[in-house]
Amino acid sequence: MTLLVTGAAGFIGSNFCHHWRGAHPGDRLIALDALTYAGNAANLAALDGQAGFRFVHGDITDGALVERLLREEGIDTIVHFAAESHVDRSIHGPAAFVQTNVVGTQVLLEAARRVWLAGSGREHRFHHISTDEVYGSLGPEDPPFHETTPYAPNSPYAASKAASDHLVRAWHHTYGLQVTTSNCSNNYGPYQFPEKLIPLVILNILHGRRLPVYGDGTQVRDWLHVADHCRGIEAVLRDGRMGETYNIGGFGELTNIELVRRLCALLDERFAAEPELARRFPDAPQARGAPAESLIEHVTDRPGHDRRYAIDPGRITGELGWSPSHDLTSGLADTVGWYLANGPWWTAVMDGSYREWLSQQYGGGVLPQNQEGTS
Ligand code: NAD
Ligand code: DAU
């Protein structure tokens, strides 16, 4: 196969490229990414220069570029991750979400239609990566989201993803484009940009910054290790039914406050076992004998904050034989270990704009040289 992976330099896209290269070393990967604040070419550094891998710095809204790549590279499969992905940013600036998530998806679909459906057509697949947020919010006793749950997106981000799902569906029904869609729950693992809850909490503990828990912290998310998400996408690409959608989730429901406490406990254990961590991170509470939980602060809630997400993965499990292989306890411990071991990665992603944002949130002097993450 020759795959075009959009958003390949982001969190899940880069994990997917590494996964695919390991599982299908004979396939060709064309990685397309605009390198927005969330994209990081370093996430793909291990693949750079390998035969069968090409990185293209470009925008999915550039239809001419996408069409040229599809033709020149003989691409038969698009795996579409590229998106603006952070709910809080969508509340402050929704326009970028409509542009990338809605217009960008439509541009990709049109390029695929022009190249793949012209003449006699060719074997192809457009796989669209979506989210459980399109289904809205569950009450405490509601059954988990199923593929037939009505759409009820609540944030500008969720609305833009819902719109893109509908476009993908329409290009299948109207034009016969061979599409599949997967709607996944919250991912965690390596290479996640530290604006999202799990890496934010880990890095804030290391730097002695407050841990901002929105509202009462009893909102529930359903956490899935990113490696299991990649395996789920692989299963859909292999055997998924054309025009179908598949929910992917890991039975990992947890309240935010419980998740934050677990991360605090994991870092307390690491500091207790490894005295050199207190020297590397002198501003961490553990360096002065205090537990990480002392940093927890309840802050103003996210507007329109969804209370609970939970996925019923029955279809992908029953039809395609997928099930999660990481449990949340070991997955979180591994993730804490990854961030401790990869200080240079997160030091580098904390560029000018991210530092500015951190300063606004937590005050100046956010990353003095002696705290930067070299191990
Ligand atoms: P991310 O923000 O880490 O990465 C997004 C990537 O897309 C970045 O590399 C960015 O540079 C790139 N990008 C943005 N706009 C672009 C454009 N116009 N052209 C080309 N590239 C562009 O996001 P993520 O967490 O890796 O999410 C990837 C996909 O998975 C998204 O579609 C998201 O909606 C979906 N998703 C995410 C989660 C999650 O928990 N993170 C869960 C379910 C679904
Ligand atoms: O459900 C899938 C979605 O998961 C994806 O589609 C999104 O791209 C991804 O960003 C994620 O959305 P969330 O809004 O659930 O993720 P986030 O990490 O921003 O927040 C997780 C929960 O933690 C949410 O209930 C808000 C809360 N939170 C978040 C941050 C950043 C806090 O309490 N404090 C924080 O500082």
GROMACS .gro file of C-alpha atoms and ligand atoms in nm:
model
  455
    1MET     CA    1   0.000   0.000   0.000
    2THR     CA    2   0.098   0.363  -0.043
    3LEU     CA    3  -0.054   0.574   0.232
    4LEU     CA    4  -0.099   0.949   0.260
    5VAL     CA    5  -0.107   1.023   0.634
    6THR     CA    6  -0.236   1.375   0.705
    7GLY     CA    7  -0.144   1.534   1.038
    8ALA     CA    8   0.144   1.286   1.056
    9ALA     CA    9   0.361   1.509   1.276
   10GLY     CA   10   0.098   1.537   1.549
   11PHE     CA   11   0.040   1.311   1.848
   12ILE     CA   12  -0.168   1.027   1.701
   13GLY     CA   13  -0.049   1.068   1.341
   14SER     CA   14   0.315   1.020   1.438
   15ASN     CA   15   0.234   0.721   1.660
   16PHE     CA   16   0.042   0.576   1.364
   17CYS     CA   17   0.338   0.624   1.125
   18HIS     CA   18   0.571   0.443   1.368
   19HIS     CA   19   0.317   0.167   1.418
   20TRP     CA   20   0.256   0.121   1.044
   21ARG     CA   21   0.624   0.118   0.958
   22GLY     CA   22   0.682  -0.156   1.219
   23ALA     CA   23   0.384  -0.365   1.111
   24HIS     CA   24   0.407  -0.312   0.732
   25PRO     CA   25   0.769  -0.232   0.646
   26GLY     CA   26   0.710  -0.286   0.273
   27ASP     CA   27   0.442  -0.011   0.246
   28ARG     CA   28   0.517   0.348   0.147
   29LEU     CA   29   0.423   0.634   0.379
   30ILE     CA   30   0.376   0.993   0.259
   31ALA     CA   31   0.344   1.212   0.568
   32LEU     CA   32   0.169   1.545   0.508
   33ASP     CA   33   0.163   1.806   0.783
   34ALA     CA   34   0.136   2.185   0.801
   35LEU     CA   35   0.347   2.188   1.121
   36THR     CA   36   0.111   2.408   1.318
   37TYR     CA   37   0.193   2.471   1.686
   38ALA     CA   38   0.084   2.108   1.750
   39GLY     CA   39   0.290   1.951   1.472
   40ASN     CA   40   0.649   1.853   1.540
   41ALA     CA   41   0.875   1.712   1.270
   42ALA     CA   42   1.091   1.561   1.547
   43ASN     CA   43   0.808   1.313   1.616
   44LEU     CA   44   0.898   1.150   1.284
   45ALA     CA   45   1.277   1.187   1.308
   46ALA     CA   46   1.331   0.812   1.343
   47LEU     CA   47   1.163   0.756   1.004
   48ASP     CA   48   1.333   1.042   0.823
   49GLY     CA   49   1.566   0.927   0.549
   50GLN     CA   50   1.427   0.573   0.544
   51ALA     CA   51   1.337   0.428   0.205
   52GLY     CA   52   0.960   0.435   0.156
   53PHE     CA   53   0.907   0.734   0.386
   54ARG     CA   54   0.861   1.092   0.269
   55PHE     CA   55   0.767   1.398   0.475
   56VAL     CA   56   0.583   1.680   0.296
   57HIS     CA   57   0.542   2.015   0.470
   58GLY     CA   58   0.204   2.132   0.342
   59ASP     CA   59  -0.157   2.217   0.417
   60ILE     CA   60  -0.456   1.991   0.356
   61THR     CA   61  -0.653   2.293   0.234
   62ASP     CA   62  -0.409   2.314  -0.061
   63GLY     CA   63  -0.607   2.104  -0.310
   64ALA     CA   64  -0.348   2.131  -0.589
   65LEU     CA   65  -0.076   1.995  -0.360
   66VAL     CA   66  -0.293   1.707  -0.238
   67GLU     CA   67  -0.397   1.614  -0.590
   68ARG     CA   68  -0.035   1.623  -0.712
   69LEU     CA   69   0.075   1.397  -0.426
   70LEU     CA   70  -0.206   1.149  -0.493
   71ARG     CA   71  -0.107   1.124  -0.859
   72GLU     CA   72   0.273   1.144  -0.835
   73GLU     CA   73   0.307   0.904  -0.545
   74GLY     CA   74   0.039   0.661  -0.664
   75ILE     CA   75  -0.138   0.685  -0.328
   76ASP     CA   76  -0.416   0.431  -0.273
   77THR     CA   77  -0.501   0.502   0.093
   78ILE     CA   78  -0.556   0.827   0.283
   79VAL     CA   79  -0.551   0.815   0.662
   80HIS     CA   80  -0.680   1.156   0.765
   81PHE     CA   81  -0.568   1.277   1.109
   82ALA     CA   82  -0.494   1.644   1.034
   83ALA     CA   83  -0.709   1.870   1.250
   84GLU     CA   84  -0.720   2.144   1.506
   85SER     CA   85  -0.772   1.917   1.805
   86HIS     CA   86  -0.790   2.114   2.132
   87VAL     CA   87  -1.136   2.194   2.271
   88ASP     CA   88  -1.020   2.497   2.477
   89ARG     CA   89  -0.862   2.658   2.171
   90SER     CA   90  -1.184   2.601   1.974
   91ILE     CA   91  -1.375   2.803   2.234
   92HIS     CA   92  -1.139   3.101   2.196
   93GLY     CA   93  -1.089   3.076   1.818
   94PRO     CA   94  -1.337   2.858   1.631
   95ALA     CA   95  -1.252   2.984   1.278
   96ALA     CA   96  -0.934   2.776   1.247
   97PHE     CA   97  -1.135   2.466   1.339
   98VAL     CA   98  -1.386   2.524   1.060
   99GLN     CA   99  -1.107   2.597   0.813
  100THR     CA  100  -0.893   2.289   0.884
  101ASN     CA  101  -1.144   2.035   1.007
  102VAL     CA  102  -1.435   2.113   0.773
  103VAL     CA  103  -1.287   2.288   0.467
  104GLY     CA  104  -0.966   2.079   0.486
  105THR     CA  105  -1.162   1.753   0.488
  106GLN     CA  106  -1.376   1.868   0.194
  107VAL     CA  107  -1.062   1.961  -0.004
  108LEU     CA  108  -0.912   1.616   0.061
  109LEU     CA  109  -1.234   1.440  -0.037
  110GLU     CA  110  -1.253   1.636  -0.361
  111ALA     CA  111  -0.890   1.564  -0.449
  112ALA     CA  112  -0.950   1.194  -0.379
  113ARG     CA  113  -1.263   1.199  -0.594
  114ARG     CA  114  -1.084   1.366  -0.886
  115VAL     CA  115  -0.791   1.125  -0.876
  116TRP     CA  116  -0.950   0.799  -0.766
  117LEU     CA  117  -1.292   0.806  -0.929
  118ALA     CA  118  -1.194   0.946  -1.269
  119GLY     CA  119  -1.206   0.703  -1.564
  120SER     CA  120  -1.232   0.340  -1.465
  121GLY     CA  121  -1.139   0.422  -1.104
  122ARG     CA  122  -0.892   0.232  -0.887
  123GLU     CA  123  -0.881   0.046  -0.557
  124HIS     CA  124  -0.867   0.308  -0.286
  125ARG     CA  125  -0.964   0.394   0.070
  126PHE     CA  126  -1.027   0.723   0.253
  127HIS     CA  127  -1.013   0.658   0.628
  128HIS     CA  128  -1.130   0.947   0.842
  129ILE     CA  129  -1.018   0.980   1.205
  130SER     CA  130  -1.289   1.124   1.428
  131THR     CA  131  -1.383   1.154   1.790
  132ASP     CA  132  -1.644   1.044   2.042
  133GLU     CA  133  -1.713   1.413   2.112
  134VAL     CA  134  -1.951   1.424   1.814
  135TYR     CA  135  -2.205   1.234   2.026
  136GLY     CA  136  -2.222   1.502   2.298
  137SER     CA  137  -2.237   1.431   2.669
  138LEU     CA  138  -2.363   1.129   2.867
  139GLY     CA  139  -2.541   1.122   3.203
  140PRO     CA  140  -2.395   0.901   3.478
  141GLU     CA  141  -2.629   0.609   3.404
  142ASP     CA  142  -2.650   0.639   3.024
  143PRO     CA  143  -2.522   0.352   2.811
  144PRO     CA  144  -2.195   0.427   2.630
  145PHE     CA  145  -2.187   0.583   2.282
  146HIS     CA  146  -2.275   0.341   2.004
  147GLU     CA  147  -2.233   0.399   1.629
  148THR     CA  148  -2.608   0.468   1.615
  149THR     CA  149  -2.607   0.731   1.894
  150PRO     CA  150  -2.744   1.057   1.745
  151TYR     CA  151  -2.488   1.331   1.689
  152ALA     CA  152  -2.505   1.618   1.942
  153PRO     CA  153  -2.171   1.806   1.931
  154ASN     CA  154  -2.135   2.070   2.201
  155SER     CA  155  -1.805   2.254   2.143
  156PRO     CA  156  -1.688   2.428   1.824
  157TYR     CA  157  -1.424   2.153   1.796
  158ALA     CA  158  -1.684   1.876   1.824
  159ALA     CA  159  -1.915   2.054   1.577
  160SER     CA  160  -1.634   2.085   1.322
  161LYS     CA  161  -1.549   1.714   1.359
  162ALA     CA  162  -1.918   1.621   1.326
  163ALA     CA  163  -1.939   1.829   1.007
  164SER     CA  164  -1.633   1.650   0.865
  165ASP     CA  165  -1.786   1.309   0.948
  166HIS     CA  166  -2.099   1.406   0.755
  167LEU     CA  167  -1.893   1.517   0.454
  168VAL     CA  168  -1.708   1.184   0.448
  169ARG     CA  169  -2.040   0.998   0.465
  170ALA     CA  170  -2.187   1.210   0.184
  171TRP     CA  171  -1.888   1.154  -0.049
  172HIS     CA  172  -1.948   0.780  -0.008
  173HIS     CA  173  -2.322   0.788  -0.067
  174THR     CA  174  -2.320   1.046  -0.346
  175TYR     CA  175  -2.001   0.974  -0.536
  176GLY     CA  176  -1.914   0.619  -0.430
  177LEU     CA  177  -1.584   0.712  -0.265
  178GLN     CA  178  -1.465   0.413  -0.058
  179VAL     CA  179  -1.459   0.553   0.295
  180THR     CA  180  -1.446   0.437   0.654
  181THR     CA  181  -1.458   0.647   0.973
  182SER     CA  182  -1.349   0.571   1.328
  183ASN     CA  183  -1.467   0.768   1.634
  184CYS     CA  184  -1.226   0.727   1.921
  185SER     CA  185  -1.224   0.822   2.288
  186ASN     CA  186  -0.947   1.021   2.468
  187ASN     CA  187  -0.598   0.904   2.375
  188TYR     CA  188  -0.284   0.918   2.587
  189GLY     CA  189   0.078   0.812   2.539
  190PRO     CA  190   0.407   0.933   2.386
  191TYR     CA  191   0.436   1.256   2.182
  192GLN     CA  192   0.116   1.419   2.313
  193PHE     CA  193   0.137   1.798   2.306
  194PRO     CA  194   0.142   1.931   2.665
  195GLU     CA  195  -0.177   2.137   2.639
  196LYS     CA  196  -0.380   1.814   2.688
  197LEU     CA  197  -0.461   1.702   3.042
  198ILE     CA  198  -0.220   1.410   3.094
  199PRO     CA  199   0.108   1.563   2.967
  200LEU     CA  200   0.005   1.899   3.116
  201VAL     CA  201  -0.028   1.746   3.462
  202ILE     CA  202   0.301   1.552   3.435
  203LEU     CA  203   0.502   1.855   3.323
  204ASN     CA  204   0.334   2.094   3.568
  205ILE     CA  205   0.428   1.863   3.855
  206LEU     CA  206   0.791   1.852   3.737
  207HIS     CA  207   0.801   2.233   3.730
  208GLY     CA  208   0.601   2.299   4.047
  209ARG     CA  209   0.312   2.464   3.866
  210ARG     CA  210  -0.050   2.435   3.979
  211LEU     CA  211  -0.261   2.150   3.843
  212PRO     CA  212  -0.574   2.322   3.707
  213VAL     CA  213  -0.878   2.096   3.749
  214TYR     CA  214  -1.179   2.243   3.568
  215GLY     CA  215  -1.484   2.279   3.795
  216ASP     CA  216  -1.537   1.999   4.045
  217GLY     CA  217  -1.327   1.751   3.843
  218THR     CA  218  -1.599   1.485   3.836
  219GLN     CA  219  -1.629   1.490   3.454
  220VAL     CA  220  -1.555   1.147   3.308
  221ARG     CA  221  -1.334   1.061   3.010
  222ASP     CA  222  -1.275   0.714   2.859
  223TRP     CA  223  -0.895   0.679   2.818
  224LEU     CA  224  -0.731   0.467   2.549
  225HIS     CA  225  -0.359   0.417   2.488
  226VAL     CA  226  -0.263   0.564   2.151
  227ALA     CA  227  -0.102   0.234   2.044
  228ASP     CA  228  -0.442   0.064   2.079
  229HIS     CA  229  -0.604   0.339   1.872
  230CYS     CA  230  -0.344   0.278   1.597
  231ARG     CA  231  -0.418  -0.097   1.606
  232GLY     CA  232  -0.789  -0.018   1.579
  233ILE     CA  233  -0.735   0.200   1.270
  234GLU     CA  234  -0.524  -0.079   1.122
  235ALA     CA  235  -0.808  -0.329   1.179
  236VAL     CA  236  -1.058  -0.097   1.006
  237LEU     CA  237  -0.821  -0.043   0.712
  238ARG     CA  238  -0.777  -0.418   0.681
  239ASP     CA  239  -1.132  -0.548   0.717
  240GLY     CA  240  -1.369  -0.256   0.779
  241ARG     CA  241  -1.693  -0.244   0.581
  242MET     CA  242  -1.707   0.032   0.320
  243GLY     CA  243  -1.907   0.338   0.426
  244GLU     CA  244  -1.915   0.214   0.787
  245THR     CA  245  -1.816   0.385   1.112
  246TYR     CA  246  -1.640   0.214   1.404
  247ASN     CA  247  -1.621   0.336   1.763
  248ILE     CA  248  -1.287   0.274   1.936
  249GLY     CA  249  -1.260   0.289   2.315
  250GLY     CA  250  -1.077   0.109   2.590
  251PHE     CA  251  -1.318   0.067   2.885
  252GLY     CA  252  -1.101   0.329   3.062
  253GLU     CA  253  -1.361   0.554   3.226
  254LEU     CA  254  -1.222   0.778   3.499
  255THR     CA  255  -1.310   1.113   3.655
  256ASN     CA  256  -1.062   1.391   3.586
  257ILE     CA  257  -0.984   1.438   3.955
  258GLU     CA  258  -0.911   1.067   3.998
  259LEU     CA  259  -0.687   1.071   3.690
  260VAL     CA  260  -0.493   1.372   3.823
  261ARG     CA  261  -0.452   1.200   4.162
  262ARG     CA  262  -0.321   0.884   3.996
  263LEU     CA  263  -0.062   1.086   3.802
  264CYS     CA  264   0.038   1.261   4.126
  265ALA     CA  265   0.084   0.925   4.300
  266LEU     CA  266   0.290   0.786   4.010
  267LEU     CA  267   0.527   1.083   4.021
  268ASP     CA  268   0.551   1.070   4.401
  269GLU     CA  269   0.659   0.705   4.368
  270ARG     CA  270   0.920   0.789   4.101
  271PHE     CA  271   1.069   1.072   4.312
  272ALA     CA  272   1.081   0.845   4.619
  273ALA     CA  273   1.261   0.572   4.424
  274GLU     CA  274   1.500   0.798   4.227
  275PRO     CA  275   1.664   1.077   4.433
  276GLU     CA  276   1.827   1.229   4.122
  277LEU     CA  277   1.479   1.345   4.008
  278ALA     CA  278   1.474   1.600   4.291
  279ARG     CA  279   1.805   1.738   4.159
  280ARG     CA  280   1.674   1.749   3.799
  281PHE     CA  281   1.346   1.911   3.899
  282PRO     CA  282   1.414   2.128   4.206
  283ASP     CA  283   1.077   2.309   4.174
  284ALA     CA  284   0.876   1.987   4.192
  285PRO     CA  285   0.693   1.964   4.527
  286GLN     CA  286   0.857   1.626   4.599
  287ALA     CA  287   1.199   1.802   4.599
  288ARG     CA  288   1.090   1.979   4.922
  289GLY     CA  289   0.911   1.679   5.067
  290ALA     CA  290   0.556   1.772   4.961
  291PRO     CA  291   0.321   1.544   4.764
  292ALA     CA  292   0.227   1.636   4.406
  293GLU     CA  293  -0.140   1.661   4.511
  294SER     CA  294  -0.053   1.981   4.697
  295LEU     CA  295  -0.051   2.149   4.353
  296ILE     CA  296  -0.415   2.063   4.268
  297GLU     CA  297  -0.631   2.372   4.223
  298HIS     CA  298  -0.995   2.373   4.114
  299VAL     CA  299  -1.037   2.649   3.853
  300THR     CA  300  -1.324   2.797   3.652
  301ASP     CA  301  -1.493   2.529   3.444
  302ARG     CA  302  -1.462   2.502   3.064
  303PRO     CA  303  -1.774   2.665   2.905
  304GLY     CA  304  -2.017   2.396   2.786
  305HIS     CA  305  -1.795   2.126   2.940
  306ASP     CA  306  -1.923   1.777   2.849
  307ARG     CA  307  -1.982   1.573   3.165
  308ARG     CA  308  -1.909   1.220   3.046
  309TYR     CA  309  -1.780   1.030   2.743
  310ALA     CA  310  -1.780   0.650   2.716
  311ILE     CA  311  -1.746   0.426   2.412
  312ASP     CA  312  -1.912   0.095   2.335
  313PRO     CA  313  -1.652  -0.074   2.110
  314GLY     CA  314  -1.877  -0.376   2.042
  315ARG     CA  315  -1.877  -0.335   1.663
  316ILE     CA  316  -1.500  -0.320   1.614
  317THR     CA  317  -1.451  -0.599   1.867
  318GLY     CA  318  -1.722  -0.825   1.723
  319GLU     CA  319  -1.661  -0.763   1.352
  320LEU     CA  320  -1.287  -0.702   1.338
  321GLY     CA  321  -1.155  -0.883   1.646
  322TRP     CA  322  -0.994  -0.569   1.796
  323SER     CA  323  -0.956  -0.522   2.171
  324PRO     CA  324  -0.734  -0.291   2.374
  325SER     CA  325  -0.401  -0.438   2.483
  326HIS     CA  326  -0.295  -0.169   2.736
  327ASP     CA  327  -0.465  -0.135   3.074
  328LEU     CA  328  -0.486   0.215   3.214
  329THR     CA  329  -0.270   0.146   3.523
  330SER     CA  330   0.035   0.027   3.332
  331GLY     CA  331  -0.034   0.263   3.041
  332LEU     CA  332  -0.025   0.569   3.268
  333ALA     CA  333   0.293   0.448   3.442
  334ASP     CA  334   0.460   0.396   3.101
  335THR     CA  335   0.349   0.741   2.989
  336VAL     CA  336   0.492   0.908   3.301
  337GLY     CA  337   0.813   0.715   3.229
  338TRP     CA  338   0.816   0.836   2.867
  339TYR     CA  339   0.791   1.203   2.967
  340LEU     CA  340   1.064   1.160   3.231
  341ALA     CA  341   1.291   0.992   2.975
  342ASN     CA  342   1.223   1.240   2.694
  343GLY     CA  343   1.297   1.580   2.844
  344PRO     CA  344   1.465   1.707   2.528
  345TRP     CA  345   1.145   1.635   2.333
  346TRP     CA  346   0.917   1.841   2.554
  347THR     CA  347   1.176   2.114   2.606
  348ALA     CA  348   1.185   2.157   2.228
  349VAL     CA  349   0.807   2.164   2.180
  350MET     CA  350   0.776   2.436   2.444
  351ASP     CA  351   0.862   2.702   2.186
  352GLY     CA  352   0.798   3.076   2.200
  353SER     CA  353   0.420   3.072   2.168
  354TYR     CA  354   0.378   2.786   2.412
  355ARG     CA  355   0.604   2.959   2.668
  356GLU     CA  356   0.399   3.276   2.628
  357TRP     CA  357   0.078   3.081   2.697
  358LEU     CA  358   0.239   2.914   3.000
  359SER     CA  359   0.348   3.253   3.135
  360GLN     CA  360  -0.007   3.385   3.106
  361GLN     CA  361  -0.142   3.081   3.291
  362TYR     CA  362   0.121   3.039   3.559
  363GLY     CA  363   0.332   3.357   3.576
  364GLY     CA  364   0.676   3.437   3.435
  365GLY     CA  365   0.997   3.234   3.434
  366VAL     CA  366   0.827   2.912   3.344
  367LEU     CA  367   1.126   2.708   3.230
  368PRO     CA  368   1.458   2.831   3.368
  369GLN     CA  369   1.755   2.659   3.207
  370ASN     CA  370   1.832   2.437   3.505
  371GLN     CA  371   1.490   2.272   3.482
  372GLU     CA  372   1.496   2.182   3.119
  373GLY     CA  373   1.450   1.821   3.059
  374THR     CA  374   1.784   1.667   2.972
  375SER     CA  375   1.832   1.349   3.167
  376NAD     P1  376  -0.265   1.701   1.725
  376NAD     O1  377  -0.317   1.838   1.749
  376NAD     O2  378  -0.160   1.647   1.814
  376NAD     O3  379  -0.210   1.689   1.576
  376NAD     C1  380  -0.274   1.746   1.467
  376NAD     C2  381  -0.174   1.753   1.352
  376NAD     O4  382  -0.240   1.806   1.237
  376NAD     C3  383  -0.055   1.844   1.380
  376NAD     O5  384   0.065   1.780   1.344
  376NAD     C4  385  -0.080   1.966   1.292
  376NAD     O6  386   0.039   2.030   1.249
  376NAD     C5  387  -0.155   1.903   1.177
  376NAD     N1  388  -0.239   2.000   1.105
  376NAD     C6  389  -0.326   2.088   1.158
  376NAD     N2  390  -0.382   2.162   1.061
  376NAD     C7  391  -0.332   2.115   0.944
  376NAD     C8  392  -0.353   2.149   0.806
  376NAD     N3  393  -0.439   2.246   0.773
  376NAD     N4  394  -0.287   2.079   0.712
  376NAD     C9  395  -0.201   1.980   0.746
  376NAD     N5  396  -0.175   1.946   0.874
  376NAD    C10  397  -0.241   2.013   0.971
  376NAD     O7  398  -0.395   1.607   1.724
  376NAD     P2  399  -0.410   1.455   1.769
  376NAD     O8  400  -0.446   1.450   1.912
  376NAD     O9  401  -0.297   1.378   1.717
  376NAD    O10  402  -0.543   1.419   1.687
  376NAD    C11  403  -0.535   1.365   1.554
  376NAD    C12  404  -0.675   1.336   1.504
  376NAD    O11  405  -0.739   1.243   1.592
  376NAD    C13  406  -0.766   1.458   1.498
  376NAD    O12  407  -0.845   1.447   1.383
  376NAD    C14  408  -0.852   1.445   1.623
  376NAD    O13  409  -0.978   1.507   1.603
  376NAD    C15  410  -0.864   1.296   1.636
  376NAD     N6  411  -0.886   1.243   1.772
  376NAD    C16  412  -0.803   1.278   1.873
  376NAD    C17  413  -0.820   1.220   1.999
  376NAD    C18  414  -0.728   1.253   2.115
  376NAD    O14  415  -0.755   1.211   2.226
  376NAD     N7  416  -0.618   1.325   2.095
  376NAD    C19  417  -0.925   1.129   2.020
  376NAD    C20  418  -1.010   1.099   1.914
  376NAD    C21  419  -0.989   1.154   1.789
  377DAU     O1  420  -1.273   1.245   2.351
  377DAU     C1  421  -1.178   1.260   2.248
  377DAU     C2  422  -1.119   1.398   2.255
  377DAU     O2  423  -1.030   1.397   2.365
  377DAU     C3  424  -1.045   1.438   2.127
  377DAU     O3  425  -1.136   1.443   2.021
  377DAU     C4  426  -0.974   1.573   2.144
  377DAU     O4  427  -0.897   1.603   2.029
  377DAU     C5  428  -0.882   1.563   2.265
  377DAU     O5  429  -0.823   1.690   2.288
  377DAU     C6  430  -0.962   1.519   2.389
  377DAU     O6  431  -1.055   1.621   2.428
  377DAU     P1  432  -1.077   1.659   2.584
  377DAU     O7  433  -1.130   1.794   2.592
  377DAU     O8  434  -1.149   1.550   2.654
  377DAU     O9  435  -0.921   1.652   2.633
  377DAU     P2  436  -0.836   1.746   2.732
  377DAU    O10  437  -0.707   1.677   2.755
  377DAU    O11  438  -0.833   1.889   2.686
  377DAU    O12  439  -0.921   1.741   2.866
  377DAU     C7  440  -0.953   1.619   2.930
  377DAU     C8  441  -1.045   1.650   3.045
  377DAU    O13  442  -0.971   1.722   3.145
  377DAU     C9  443  -1.162   1.739   3.009
  377DAU    O14  444  -1.277   1.701   3.085
  377DAU    C10  445  -1.118   1.879   3.050
  377DAU    C11  446  -1.029   1.852   3.170
  377DAU     N1  447  -0.915   1.946   3.189
  377DAU    C12  448  -0.835   1.971   3.081
  377DAU    C13  449  -0.727   2.055   3.094
  377DAU    C14  450  -0.637   2.085   2.975
  377DAU    C15  451  -0.891   2.001   3.312
  377DAU    O15  452  -0.963   1.975   3.410
  377DAU     N2  453  -0.783   2.086   3.325
  377DAU    C16  454  -0.701   2.116   3.221
  377DAU    O16  455  -0.605   2.197   3.238
   0.00000   0.00000   0.00000
